[in-house]
mmCIF file of C-alpha atoms and ligand atoms in Angstrom:
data_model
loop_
_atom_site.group_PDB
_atom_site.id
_atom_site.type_symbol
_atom_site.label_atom_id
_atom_site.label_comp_id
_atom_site.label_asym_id
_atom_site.label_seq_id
_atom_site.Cartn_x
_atom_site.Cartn_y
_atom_site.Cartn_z
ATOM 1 C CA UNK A 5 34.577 -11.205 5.438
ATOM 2 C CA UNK A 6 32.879 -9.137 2.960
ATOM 3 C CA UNK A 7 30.025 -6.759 3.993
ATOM 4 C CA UNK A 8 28.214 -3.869 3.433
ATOM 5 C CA UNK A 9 29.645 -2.041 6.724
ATOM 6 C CA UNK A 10 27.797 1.455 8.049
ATOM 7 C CA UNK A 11 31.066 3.381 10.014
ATOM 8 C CA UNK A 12 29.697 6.858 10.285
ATOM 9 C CA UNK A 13 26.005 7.527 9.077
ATOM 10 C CA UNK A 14 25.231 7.895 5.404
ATOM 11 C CA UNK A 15 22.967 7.149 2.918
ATOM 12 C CA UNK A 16 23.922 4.247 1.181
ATOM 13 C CA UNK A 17 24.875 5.814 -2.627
ATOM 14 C CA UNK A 18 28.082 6.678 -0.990
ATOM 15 C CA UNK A 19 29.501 3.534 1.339
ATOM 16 C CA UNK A 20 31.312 1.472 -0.241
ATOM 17 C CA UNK A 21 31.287 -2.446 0.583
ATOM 18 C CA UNK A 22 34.338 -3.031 2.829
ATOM 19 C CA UNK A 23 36.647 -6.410 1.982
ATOM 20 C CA UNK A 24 37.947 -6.623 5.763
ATOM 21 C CA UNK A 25 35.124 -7.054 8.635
ATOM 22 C CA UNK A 26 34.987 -9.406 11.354
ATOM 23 C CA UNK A 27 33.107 -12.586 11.071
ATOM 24 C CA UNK A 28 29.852 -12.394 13.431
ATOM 25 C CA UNK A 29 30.002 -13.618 16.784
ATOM 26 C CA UNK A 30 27.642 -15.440 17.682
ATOM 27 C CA UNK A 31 25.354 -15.372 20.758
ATOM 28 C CA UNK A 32 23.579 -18.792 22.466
ATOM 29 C CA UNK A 33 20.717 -19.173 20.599
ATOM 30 C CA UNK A 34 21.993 -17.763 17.230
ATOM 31 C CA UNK A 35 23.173 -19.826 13.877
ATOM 32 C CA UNK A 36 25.992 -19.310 11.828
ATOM 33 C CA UNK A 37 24.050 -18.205 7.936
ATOM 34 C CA UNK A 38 25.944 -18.202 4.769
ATOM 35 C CA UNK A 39 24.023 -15.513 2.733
ATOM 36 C CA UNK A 40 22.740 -16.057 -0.496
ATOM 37 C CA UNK A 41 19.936 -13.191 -1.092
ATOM 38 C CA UNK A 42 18.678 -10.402 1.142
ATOM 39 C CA UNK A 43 15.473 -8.301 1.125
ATOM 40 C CA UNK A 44 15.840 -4.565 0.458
ATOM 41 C CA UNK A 45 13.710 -2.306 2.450
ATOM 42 C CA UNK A 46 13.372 1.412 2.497
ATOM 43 C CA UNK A 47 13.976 1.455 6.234
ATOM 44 C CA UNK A 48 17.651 0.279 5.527
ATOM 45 C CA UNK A 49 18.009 3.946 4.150
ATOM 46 C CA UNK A 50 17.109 5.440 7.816
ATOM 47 C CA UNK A 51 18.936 3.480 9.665
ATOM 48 C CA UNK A 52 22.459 3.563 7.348
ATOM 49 C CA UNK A 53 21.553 7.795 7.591
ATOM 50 C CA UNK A 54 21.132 7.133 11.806
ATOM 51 C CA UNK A 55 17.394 8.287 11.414
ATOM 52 C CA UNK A 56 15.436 4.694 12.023
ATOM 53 C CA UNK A 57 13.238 3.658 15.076
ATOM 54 C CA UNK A 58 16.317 0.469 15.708
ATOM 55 C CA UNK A 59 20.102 1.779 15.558
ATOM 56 C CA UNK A 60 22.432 -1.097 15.863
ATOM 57 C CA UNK A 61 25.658 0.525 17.947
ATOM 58 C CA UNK A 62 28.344 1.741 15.514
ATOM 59 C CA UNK A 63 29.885 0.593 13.547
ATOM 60 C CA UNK A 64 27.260 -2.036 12.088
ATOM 61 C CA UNK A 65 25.942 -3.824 9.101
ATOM 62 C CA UNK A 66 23.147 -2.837 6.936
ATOM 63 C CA UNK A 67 20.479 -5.514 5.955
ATOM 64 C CA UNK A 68 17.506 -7.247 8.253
ATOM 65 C CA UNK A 69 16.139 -9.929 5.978
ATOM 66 C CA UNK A 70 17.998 -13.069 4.231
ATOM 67 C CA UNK A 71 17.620 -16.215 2.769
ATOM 68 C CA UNK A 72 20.824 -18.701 2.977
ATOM 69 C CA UNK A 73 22.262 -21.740 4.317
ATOM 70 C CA UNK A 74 23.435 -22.635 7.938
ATOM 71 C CA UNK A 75 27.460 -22.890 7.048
ATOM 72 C CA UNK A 76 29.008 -26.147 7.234
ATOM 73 C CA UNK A 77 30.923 -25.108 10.623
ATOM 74 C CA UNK A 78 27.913 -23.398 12.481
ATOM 75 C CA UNK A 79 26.814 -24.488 16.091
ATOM 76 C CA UNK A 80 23.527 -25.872 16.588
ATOM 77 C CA UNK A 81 21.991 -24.556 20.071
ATOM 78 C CA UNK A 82 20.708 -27.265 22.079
ATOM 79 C CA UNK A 83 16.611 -28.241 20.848
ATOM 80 C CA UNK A 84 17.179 -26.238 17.575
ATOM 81 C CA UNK A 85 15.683 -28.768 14.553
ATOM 82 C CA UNK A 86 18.355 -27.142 11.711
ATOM 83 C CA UNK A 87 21.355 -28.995 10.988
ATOM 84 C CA UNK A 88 24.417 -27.657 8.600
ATOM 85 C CA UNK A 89 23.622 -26.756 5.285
ATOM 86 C CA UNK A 90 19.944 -26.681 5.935
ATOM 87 C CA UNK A 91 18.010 -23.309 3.538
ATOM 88 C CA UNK A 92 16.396 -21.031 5.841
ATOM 89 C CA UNK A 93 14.905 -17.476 5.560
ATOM 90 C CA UNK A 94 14.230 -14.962 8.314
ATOM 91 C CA UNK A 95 15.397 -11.854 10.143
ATOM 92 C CA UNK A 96 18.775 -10.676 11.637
ATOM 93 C CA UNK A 97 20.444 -7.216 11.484
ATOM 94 C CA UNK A 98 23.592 -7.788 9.350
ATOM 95 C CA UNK A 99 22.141 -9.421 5.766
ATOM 96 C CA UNK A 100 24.793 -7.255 3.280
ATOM 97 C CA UNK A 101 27.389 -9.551 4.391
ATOM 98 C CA UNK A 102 28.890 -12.730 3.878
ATOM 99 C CA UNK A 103 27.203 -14.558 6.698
ATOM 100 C CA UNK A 104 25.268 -13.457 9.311
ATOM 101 C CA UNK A 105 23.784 -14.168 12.951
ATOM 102 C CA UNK A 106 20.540 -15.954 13.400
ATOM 103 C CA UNK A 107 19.048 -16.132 16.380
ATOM 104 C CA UNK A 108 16.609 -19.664 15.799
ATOM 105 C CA UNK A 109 13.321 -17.965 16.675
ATOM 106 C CA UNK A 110 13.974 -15.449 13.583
ATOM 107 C CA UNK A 111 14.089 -17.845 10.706
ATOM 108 C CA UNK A 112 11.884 -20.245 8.742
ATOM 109 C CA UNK A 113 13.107 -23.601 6.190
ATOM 110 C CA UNK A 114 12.719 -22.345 2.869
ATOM 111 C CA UNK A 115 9.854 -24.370 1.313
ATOM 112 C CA UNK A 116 10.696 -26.567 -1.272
ATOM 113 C CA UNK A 117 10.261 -25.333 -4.823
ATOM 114 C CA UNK A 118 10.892 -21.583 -3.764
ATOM 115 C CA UNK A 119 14.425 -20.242 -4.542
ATOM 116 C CA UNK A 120 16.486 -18.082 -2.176
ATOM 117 C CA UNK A 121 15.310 -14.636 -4.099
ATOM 118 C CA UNK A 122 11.821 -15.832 -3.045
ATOM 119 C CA UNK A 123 12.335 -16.674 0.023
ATOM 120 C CA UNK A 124 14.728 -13.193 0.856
ATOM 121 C CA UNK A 125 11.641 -10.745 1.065
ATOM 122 C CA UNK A 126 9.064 -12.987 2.785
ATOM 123 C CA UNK A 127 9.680 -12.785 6.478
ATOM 124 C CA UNK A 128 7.818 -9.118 6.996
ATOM 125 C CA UNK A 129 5.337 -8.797 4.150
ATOM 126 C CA UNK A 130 3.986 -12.513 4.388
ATOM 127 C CA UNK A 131 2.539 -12.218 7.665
ATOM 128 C CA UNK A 132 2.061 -8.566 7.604
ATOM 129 C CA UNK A 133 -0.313 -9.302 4.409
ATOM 130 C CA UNK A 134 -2.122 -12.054 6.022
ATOM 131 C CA UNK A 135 -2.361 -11.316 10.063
ATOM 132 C CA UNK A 136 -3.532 -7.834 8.820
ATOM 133 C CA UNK A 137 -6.320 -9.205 6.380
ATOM 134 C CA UNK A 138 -6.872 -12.361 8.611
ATOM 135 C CA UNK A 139 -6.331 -11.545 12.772
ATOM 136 C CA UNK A 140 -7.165 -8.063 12.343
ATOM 137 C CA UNK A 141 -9.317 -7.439 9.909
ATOM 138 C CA UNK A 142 -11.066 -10.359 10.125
ATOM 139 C CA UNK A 143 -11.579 -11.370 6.079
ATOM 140 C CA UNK A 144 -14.936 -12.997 4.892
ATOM 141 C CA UNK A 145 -15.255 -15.030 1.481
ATOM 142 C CA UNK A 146 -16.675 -12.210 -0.588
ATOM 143 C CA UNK A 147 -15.765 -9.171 0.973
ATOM 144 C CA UNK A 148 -14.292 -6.157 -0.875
ATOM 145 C CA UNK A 149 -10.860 -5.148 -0.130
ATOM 146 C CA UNK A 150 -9.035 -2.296 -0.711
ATOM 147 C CA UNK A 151 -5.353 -2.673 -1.036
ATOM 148 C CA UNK A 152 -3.086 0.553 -1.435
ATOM 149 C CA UNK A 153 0.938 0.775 -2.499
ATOM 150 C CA UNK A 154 -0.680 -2.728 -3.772
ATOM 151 C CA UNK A 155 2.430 -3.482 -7.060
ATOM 152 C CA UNK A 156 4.748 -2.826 -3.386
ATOM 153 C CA UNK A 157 6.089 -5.518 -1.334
ATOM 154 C CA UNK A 158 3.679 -5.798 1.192
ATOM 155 C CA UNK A 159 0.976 -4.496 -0.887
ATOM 156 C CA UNK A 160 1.632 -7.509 -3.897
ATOM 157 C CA UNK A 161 1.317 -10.307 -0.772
ATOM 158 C CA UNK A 162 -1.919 -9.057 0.785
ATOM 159 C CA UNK A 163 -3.528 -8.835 -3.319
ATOM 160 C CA UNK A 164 -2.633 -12.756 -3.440
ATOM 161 C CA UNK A 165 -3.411 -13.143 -0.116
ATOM 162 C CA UNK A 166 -6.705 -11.162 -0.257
ATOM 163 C CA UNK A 167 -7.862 -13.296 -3.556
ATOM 164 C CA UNK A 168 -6.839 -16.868 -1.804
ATOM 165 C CA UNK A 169 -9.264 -16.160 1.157
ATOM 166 C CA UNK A 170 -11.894 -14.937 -1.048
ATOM 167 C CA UNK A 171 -11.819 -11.508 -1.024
ATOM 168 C CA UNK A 172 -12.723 -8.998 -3.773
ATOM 169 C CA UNK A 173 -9.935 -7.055 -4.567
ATOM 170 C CA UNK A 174 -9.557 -3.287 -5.723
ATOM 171 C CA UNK A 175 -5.728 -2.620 -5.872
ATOM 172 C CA UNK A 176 -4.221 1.388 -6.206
ATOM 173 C CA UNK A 177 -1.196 2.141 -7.180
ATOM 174 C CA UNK A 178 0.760 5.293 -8.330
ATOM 175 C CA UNK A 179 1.448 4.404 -12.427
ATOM 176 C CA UNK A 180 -0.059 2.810 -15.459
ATOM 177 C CA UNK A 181 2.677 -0.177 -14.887
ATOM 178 C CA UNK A 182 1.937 -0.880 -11.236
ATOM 179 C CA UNK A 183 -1.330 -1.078 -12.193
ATOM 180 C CA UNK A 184 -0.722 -3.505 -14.770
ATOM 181 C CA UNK A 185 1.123 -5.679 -12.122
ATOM 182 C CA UNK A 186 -1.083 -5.892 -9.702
ATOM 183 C CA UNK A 187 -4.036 -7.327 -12.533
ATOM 184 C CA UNK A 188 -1.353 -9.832 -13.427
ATOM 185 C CA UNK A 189 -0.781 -11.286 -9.939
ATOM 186 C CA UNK A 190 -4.660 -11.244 -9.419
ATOM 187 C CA UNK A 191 -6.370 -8.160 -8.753
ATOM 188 C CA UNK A 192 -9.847 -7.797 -9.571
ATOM 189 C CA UNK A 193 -9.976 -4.255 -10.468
ATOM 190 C CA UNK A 194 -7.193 -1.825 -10.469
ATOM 191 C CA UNK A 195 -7.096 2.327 -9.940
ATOM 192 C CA UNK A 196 -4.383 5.249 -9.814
ATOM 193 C CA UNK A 197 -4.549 6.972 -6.443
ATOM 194 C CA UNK A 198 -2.894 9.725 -8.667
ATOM 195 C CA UNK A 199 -6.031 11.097 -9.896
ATOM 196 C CA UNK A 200 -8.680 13.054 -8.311
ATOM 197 C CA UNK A 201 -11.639 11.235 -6.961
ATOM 198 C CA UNK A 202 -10.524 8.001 -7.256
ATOM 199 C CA UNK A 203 -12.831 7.428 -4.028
ATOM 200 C CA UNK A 204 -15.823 7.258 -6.345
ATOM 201 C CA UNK A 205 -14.418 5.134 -8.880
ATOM 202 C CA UNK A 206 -14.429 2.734 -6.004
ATOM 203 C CA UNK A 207 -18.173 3.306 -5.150
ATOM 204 C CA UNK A 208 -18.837 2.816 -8.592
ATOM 205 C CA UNK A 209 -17.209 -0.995 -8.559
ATOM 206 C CA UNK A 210 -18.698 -1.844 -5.175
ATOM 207 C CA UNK A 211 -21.957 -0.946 -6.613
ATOM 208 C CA UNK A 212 -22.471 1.580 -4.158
ATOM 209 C CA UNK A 213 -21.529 0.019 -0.961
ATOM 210 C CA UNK A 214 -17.934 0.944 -0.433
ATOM 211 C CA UNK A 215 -15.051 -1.478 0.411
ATOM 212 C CA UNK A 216 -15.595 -4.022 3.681
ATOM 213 C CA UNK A 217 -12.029 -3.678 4.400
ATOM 214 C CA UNK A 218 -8.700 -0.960 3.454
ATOM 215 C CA UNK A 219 -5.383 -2.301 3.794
ATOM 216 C CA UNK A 220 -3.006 0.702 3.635
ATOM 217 C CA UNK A 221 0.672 0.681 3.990
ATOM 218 C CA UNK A 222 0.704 4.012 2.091
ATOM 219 C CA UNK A 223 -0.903 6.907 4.462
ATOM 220 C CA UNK A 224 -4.325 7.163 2.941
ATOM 221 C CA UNK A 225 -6.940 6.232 5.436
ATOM 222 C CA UNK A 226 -8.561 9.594 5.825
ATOM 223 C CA UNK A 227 -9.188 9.586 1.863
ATOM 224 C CA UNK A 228 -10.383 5.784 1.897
ATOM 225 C CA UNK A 229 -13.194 6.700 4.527
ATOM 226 C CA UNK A 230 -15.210 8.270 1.844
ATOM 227 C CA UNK A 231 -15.417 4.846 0.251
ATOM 228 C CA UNK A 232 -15.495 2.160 3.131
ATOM 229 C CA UNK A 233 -18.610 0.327 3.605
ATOM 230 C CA UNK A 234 -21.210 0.233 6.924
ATOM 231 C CA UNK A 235 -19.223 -1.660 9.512
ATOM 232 C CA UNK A 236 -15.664 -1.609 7.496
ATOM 233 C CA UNK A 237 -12.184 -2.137 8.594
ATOM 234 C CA UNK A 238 -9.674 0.109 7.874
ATOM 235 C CA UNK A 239 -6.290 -1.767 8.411
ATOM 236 C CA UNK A 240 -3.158 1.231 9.535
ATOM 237 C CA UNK A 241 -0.068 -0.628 8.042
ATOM 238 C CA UNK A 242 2.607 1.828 7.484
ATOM 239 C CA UNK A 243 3.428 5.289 6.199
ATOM 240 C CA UNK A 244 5.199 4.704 2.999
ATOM 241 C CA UNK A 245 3.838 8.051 1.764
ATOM 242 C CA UNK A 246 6.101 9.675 4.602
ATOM 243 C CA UNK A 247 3.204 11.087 6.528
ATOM 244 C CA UNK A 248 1.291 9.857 9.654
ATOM 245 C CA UNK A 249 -2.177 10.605 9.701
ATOM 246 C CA UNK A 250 -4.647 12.467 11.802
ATOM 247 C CA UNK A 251 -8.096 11.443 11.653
ATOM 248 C CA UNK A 252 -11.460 13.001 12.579
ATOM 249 C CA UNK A 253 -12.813 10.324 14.639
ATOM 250 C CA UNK A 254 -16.375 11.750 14.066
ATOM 251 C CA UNK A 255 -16.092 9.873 10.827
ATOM 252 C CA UNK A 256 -15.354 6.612 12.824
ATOM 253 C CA UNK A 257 -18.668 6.683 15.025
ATOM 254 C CA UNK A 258 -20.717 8.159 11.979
ATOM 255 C CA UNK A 259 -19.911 5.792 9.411
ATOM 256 C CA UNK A 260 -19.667 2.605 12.184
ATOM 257 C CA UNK A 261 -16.168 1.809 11.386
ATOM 258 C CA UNK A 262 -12.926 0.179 13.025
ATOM 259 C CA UNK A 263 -9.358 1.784 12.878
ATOM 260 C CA UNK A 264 -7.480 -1.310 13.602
ATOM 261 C CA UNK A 265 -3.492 -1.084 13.336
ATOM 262 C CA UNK A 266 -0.813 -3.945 13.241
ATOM 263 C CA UNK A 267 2.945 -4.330 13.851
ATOM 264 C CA UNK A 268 3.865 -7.027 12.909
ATOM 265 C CA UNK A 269 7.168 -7.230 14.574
ATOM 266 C CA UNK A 270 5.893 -6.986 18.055
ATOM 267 C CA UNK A 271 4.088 -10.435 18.031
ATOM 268 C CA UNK A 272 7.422 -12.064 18.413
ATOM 269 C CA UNK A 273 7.475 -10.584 21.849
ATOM 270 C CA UNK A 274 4.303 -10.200 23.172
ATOM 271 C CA UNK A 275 1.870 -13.024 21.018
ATOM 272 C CA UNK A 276 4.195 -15.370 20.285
ATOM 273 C CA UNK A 277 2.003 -17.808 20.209
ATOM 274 C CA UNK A 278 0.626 -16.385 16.686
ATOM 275 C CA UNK A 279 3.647 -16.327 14.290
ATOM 276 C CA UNK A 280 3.865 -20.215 14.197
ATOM 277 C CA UNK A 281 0.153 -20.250 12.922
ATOM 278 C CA UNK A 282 0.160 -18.188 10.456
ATOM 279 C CA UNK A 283 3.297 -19.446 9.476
ATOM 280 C CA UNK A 284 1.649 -22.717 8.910
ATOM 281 C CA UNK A 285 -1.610 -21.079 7.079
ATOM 282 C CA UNK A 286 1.148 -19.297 4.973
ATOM 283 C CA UNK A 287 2.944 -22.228 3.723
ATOM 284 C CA UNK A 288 -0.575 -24.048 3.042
ATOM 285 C CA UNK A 289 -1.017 -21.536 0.640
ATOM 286 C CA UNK A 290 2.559 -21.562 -0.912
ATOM 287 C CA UNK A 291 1.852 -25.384 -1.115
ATOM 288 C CA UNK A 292 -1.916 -25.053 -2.401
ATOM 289 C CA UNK A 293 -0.182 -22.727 -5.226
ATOM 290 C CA UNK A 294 -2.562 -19.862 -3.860
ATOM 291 C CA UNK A 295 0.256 -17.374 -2.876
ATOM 292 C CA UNK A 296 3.839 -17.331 -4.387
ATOM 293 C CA UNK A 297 6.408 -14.555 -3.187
ATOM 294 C CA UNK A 298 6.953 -11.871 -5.828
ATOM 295 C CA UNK A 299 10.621 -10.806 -6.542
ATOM 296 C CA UNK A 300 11.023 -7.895 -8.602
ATOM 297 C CA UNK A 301 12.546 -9.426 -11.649
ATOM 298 C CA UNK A 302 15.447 -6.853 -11.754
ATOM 299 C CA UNK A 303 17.477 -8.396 -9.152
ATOM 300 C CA UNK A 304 20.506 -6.008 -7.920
ATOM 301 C CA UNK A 305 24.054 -8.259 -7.421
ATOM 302 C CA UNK A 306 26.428 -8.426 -5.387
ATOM 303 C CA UNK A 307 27.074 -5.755 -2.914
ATOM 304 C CA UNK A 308 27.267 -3.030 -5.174
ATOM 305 C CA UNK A 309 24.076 -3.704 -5.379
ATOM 306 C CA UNK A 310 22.766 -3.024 -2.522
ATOM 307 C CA UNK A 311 23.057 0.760 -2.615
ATOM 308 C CA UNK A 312 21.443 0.204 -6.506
ATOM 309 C CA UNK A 313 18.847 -1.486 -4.988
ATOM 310 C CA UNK A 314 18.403 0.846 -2.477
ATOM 311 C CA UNK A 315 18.114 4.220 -4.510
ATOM 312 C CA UNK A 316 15.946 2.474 -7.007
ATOM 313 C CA UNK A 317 13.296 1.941 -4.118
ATOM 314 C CA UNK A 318 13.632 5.403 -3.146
ATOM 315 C CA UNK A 319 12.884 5.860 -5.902
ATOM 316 C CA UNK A 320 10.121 4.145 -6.246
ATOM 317 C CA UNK A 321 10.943 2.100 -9.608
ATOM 318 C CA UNK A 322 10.810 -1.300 -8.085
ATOM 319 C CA UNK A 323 7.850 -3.118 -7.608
ATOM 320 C CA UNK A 324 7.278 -6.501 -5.397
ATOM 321 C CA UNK A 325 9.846 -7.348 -3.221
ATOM 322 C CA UNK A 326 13.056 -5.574 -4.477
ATOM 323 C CA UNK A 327 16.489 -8.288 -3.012
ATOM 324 C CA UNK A 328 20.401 -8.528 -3.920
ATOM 325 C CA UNK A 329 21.780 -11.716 -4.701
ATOM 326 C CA UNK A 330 24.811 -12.239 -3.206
ATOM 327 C CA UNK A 331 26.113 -15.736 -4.095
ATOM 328 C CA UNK A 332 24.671 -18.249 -6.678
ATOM 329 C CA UNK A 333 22.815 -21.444 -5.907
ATOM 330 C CA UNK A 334 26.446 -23.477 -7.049
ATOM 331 C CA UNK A 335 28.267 -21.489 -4.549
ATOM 332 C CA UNK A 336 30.468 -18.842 -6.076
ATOM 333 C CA UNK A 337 30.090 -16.051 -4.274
ATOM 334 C CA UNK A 338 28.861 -12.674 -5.977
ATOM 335 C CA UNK A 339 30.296 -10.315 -3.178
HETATM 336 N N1 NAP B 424 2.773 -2.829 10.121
HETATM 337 C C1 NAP B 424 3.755 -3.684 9.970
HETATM 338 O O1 NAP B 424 3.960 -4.602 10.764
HETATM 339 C C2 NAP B 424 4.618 -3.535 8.741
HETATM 340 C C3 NAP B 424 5.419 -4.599 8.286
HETATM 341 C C4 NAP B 424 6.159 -4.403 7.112
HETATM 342 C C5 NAP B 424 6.125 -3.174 6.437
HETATM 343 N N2 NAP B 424 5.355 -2.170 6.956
HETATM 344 C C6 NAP B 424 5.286 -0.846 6.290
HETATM 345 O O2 NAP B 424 4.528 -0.955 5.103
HETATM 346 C C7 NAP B 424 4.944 0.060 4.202
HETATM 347 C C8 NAP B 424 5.179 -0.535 2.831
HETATM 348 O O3 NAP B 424 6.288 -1.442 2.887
HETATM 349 P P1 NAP B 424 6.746 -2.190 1.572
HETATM 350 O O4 NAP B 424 7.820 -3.119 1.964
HETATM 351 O O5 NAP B 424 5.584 -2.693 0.823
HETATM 352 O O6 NAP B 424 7.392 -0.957 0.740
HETATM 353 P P2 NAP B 424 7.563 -0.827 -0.832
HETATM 354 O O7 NAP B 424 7.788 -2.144 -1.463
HETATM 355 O O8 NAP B 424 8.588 0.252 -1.020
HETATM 356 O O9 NAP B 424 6.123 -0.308 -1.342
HETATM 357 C C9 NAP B 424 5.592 0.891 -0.904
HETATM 358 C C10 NAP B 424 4.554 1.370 -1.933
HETATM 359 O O10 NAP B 424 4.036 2.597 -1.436
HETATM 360 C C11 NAP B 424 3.728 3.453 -2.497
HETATM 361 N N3 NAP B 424 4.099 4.840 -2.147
HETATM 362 C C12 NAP B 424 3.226 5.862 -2.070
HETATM 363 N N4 NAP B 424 3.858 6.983 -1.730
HETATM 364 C C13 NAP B 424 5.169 6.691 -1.630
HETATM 365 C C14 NAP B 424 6.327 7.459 -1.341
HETATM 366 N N5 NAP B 424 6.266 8.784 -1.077
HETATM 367 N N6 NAP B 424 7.516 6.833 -1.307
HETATM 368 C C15 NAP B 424 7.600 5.497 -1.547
HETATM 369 N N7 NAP B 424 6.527 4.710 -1.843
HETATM 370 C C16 NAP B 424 5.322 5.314 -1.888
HETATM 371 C C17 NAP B 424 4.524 2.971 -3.719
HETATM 372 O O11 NAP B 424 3.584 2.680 -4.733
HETATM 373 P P3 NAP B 424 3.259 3.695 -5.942
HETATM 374 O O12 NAP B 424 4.574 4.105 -6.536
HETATM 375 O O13 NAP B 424 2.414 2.849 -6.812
HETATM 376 O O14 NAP B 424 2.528 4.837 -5.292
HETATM 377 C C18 NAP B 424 5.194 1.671 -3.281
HETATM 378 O O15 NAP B 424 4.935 0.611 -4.192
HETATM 379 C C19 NAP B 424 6.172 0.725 4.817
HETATM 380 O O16 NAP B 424 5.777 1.937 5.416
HETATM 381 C C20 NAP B 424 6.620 -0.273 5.865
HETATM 382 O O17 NAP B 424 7.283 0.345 6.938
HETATM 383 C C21 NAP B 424 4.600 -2.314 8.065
#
């Protein structure tokens, strides 16, 4: 089959998509997936360049999140619900391909109305946006919420997500665009962590009192304390900014604050009884209209696109949830 195939570490501007790779095999409790659109994620750049946290032996295939159909010929482990043909979305280490693996406690049905591009960039930043704002930070109707990186993929969800539990939001992003885009999908006010101060800008919204919660994927905590309010939340979610933070916990006792972190990923192993709720809570929200998955509308094809894709979130020129479409809704394949 066709697939974007990692033989010796590199970034991804210079493999090439090979024509000739072996079809998955599959384990018990895995699916056969015919792949019609997979998530692009900066971490897909470390692990191609043999610098991520998760190295798949060599060689492997690049890609972690898909949306698709279980192919006509796939076996069905024994309990599993899906049937042939059925649209899921989820997780498995091989999405630049073809088909891929699926082991059933990774994937979700696609929810009707929401098309595989959708559906190819939710299984991370969904529930990273809402366990973060929900289990961990523990949103109130009314509270004011900070959301950094928020025009980024998980940044976009936990803006909707924020507003459709109540929450005030003040979104920051890096350009005059991103700032634009996270106003349309529902921001309440909007600032450029570019410029100096932007701390008091915040004051000045909250009327003084500082923000009751920060949700960070960016790397900014430390600067966010001088605007969080008496008893706030500040919500570690990631390091997009490329730096991990040290903090003076002085500031935590003074101020009466809570560093709280999540990772995501680990509740499938040790809170598994978690996912399936906010799973449900998530696709109330799909169905109440409150929350919709944000593509960004520049969709890369095929898999030359995935290296495209790639570079331009290096970049930083996507915003949303950047994804490649690899085969069209009437079946002709795009690889
Ligand atoms: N904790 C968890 O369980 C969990 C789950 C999923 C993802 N994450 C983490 O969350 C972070 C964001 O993921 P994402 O999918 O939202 O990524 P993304 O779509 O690439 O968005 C990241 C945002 O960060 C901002 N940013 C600031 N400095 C940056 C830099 N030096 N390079 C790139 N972007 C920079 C960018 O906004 P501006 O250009 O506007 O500054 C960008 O929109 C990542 O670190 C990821 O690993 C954590």
């Amino acid at each position: 089959m066709k697939a974007f195939q990692v033989t010796k570490f590199a970034h991804p501007k210079d493999i090439l998509p090979s024509d000739n790779v072996p079809a998955p095999e599959l384990a018990p409790n895995e699916i056969l997936v015919d792949v019609y659109s997979a998530g692009l994620n900066f971490f897909d750049i470390l692990q191609a360049t043999g610098k991520y946290q998760n190295q798949p032996p060599m060689p492997f295939i690049l890609g972690s999140e898909f949306a698709g159909r279980i192919s006509k010929n796939s076996p069905i482990p024994p309990g599993c619900s899906f049937k042939p043909g059925d649209k899921i979305f989820g997780s498995a280490q091989g999405s630049y391909a073809e088909q891929v693996a699926v082991d059933v406690s990774r994937c979700y049905p696609i929810p009707n109305g929401m098309s595989y591009d959708q559906a190819a960039g939710l299984f991370l930043t969904w529930p990273t946006a809402y366990e973060g704002l929900t289990g961990r930070g523990g949103i109130k109707s009314g509270d004011w919420v900070l959301v950094h990186g928020a025009a980024g993929g998980v940044g976009l969800c936990a803006v909707q997500i924020a507003k459709a539990l109540g929450g005030k939001v003040i979104a920051t992003a890096g350009s005059p665009s991103k700032l634009e885009v996270s106003l349309r999908y529902g921001a309440d006010h909007a600032i450029n962590y570019r410029q100096p101060n932007w701390q008091k800008e915040v004051l000045k919204i909250t009327g003084g009192k500082g923000v009751d919660i920060i949700y960070d994927p960016v790397g900014l905590i430390k600067d966010s304390l001088k605007c969080i309010a008496w008893k706030g939340r500040a919500l570690v979610i990631g390091f997009a900014g490329g730096q991990i933070e040290k903090l003076p916990l002085n500031l935590v006792l003074l101020k009466n604050i809570s560093i709280v972190g999540l990772h995501w990923g680990e509740y499938l192993k040790k809170d598994v009884s978690r996912p399936p709720e906010v799973w449900k809570e998530l696709f109330e929200l799909w169905k109440s209209k409150r929350c919709t998955p944000i593509a960004y509308p520049q969709v890369f094809h095929g898999l030359e696109g995935v290296s495209q894709g790639l570079v331009a979130v290096e970049n930083r020129e996507t915003w949303g949830k950047a994804v490649v479409k690899l085969r069209d809704e009437n079946l002709s394949a795009k690889l």
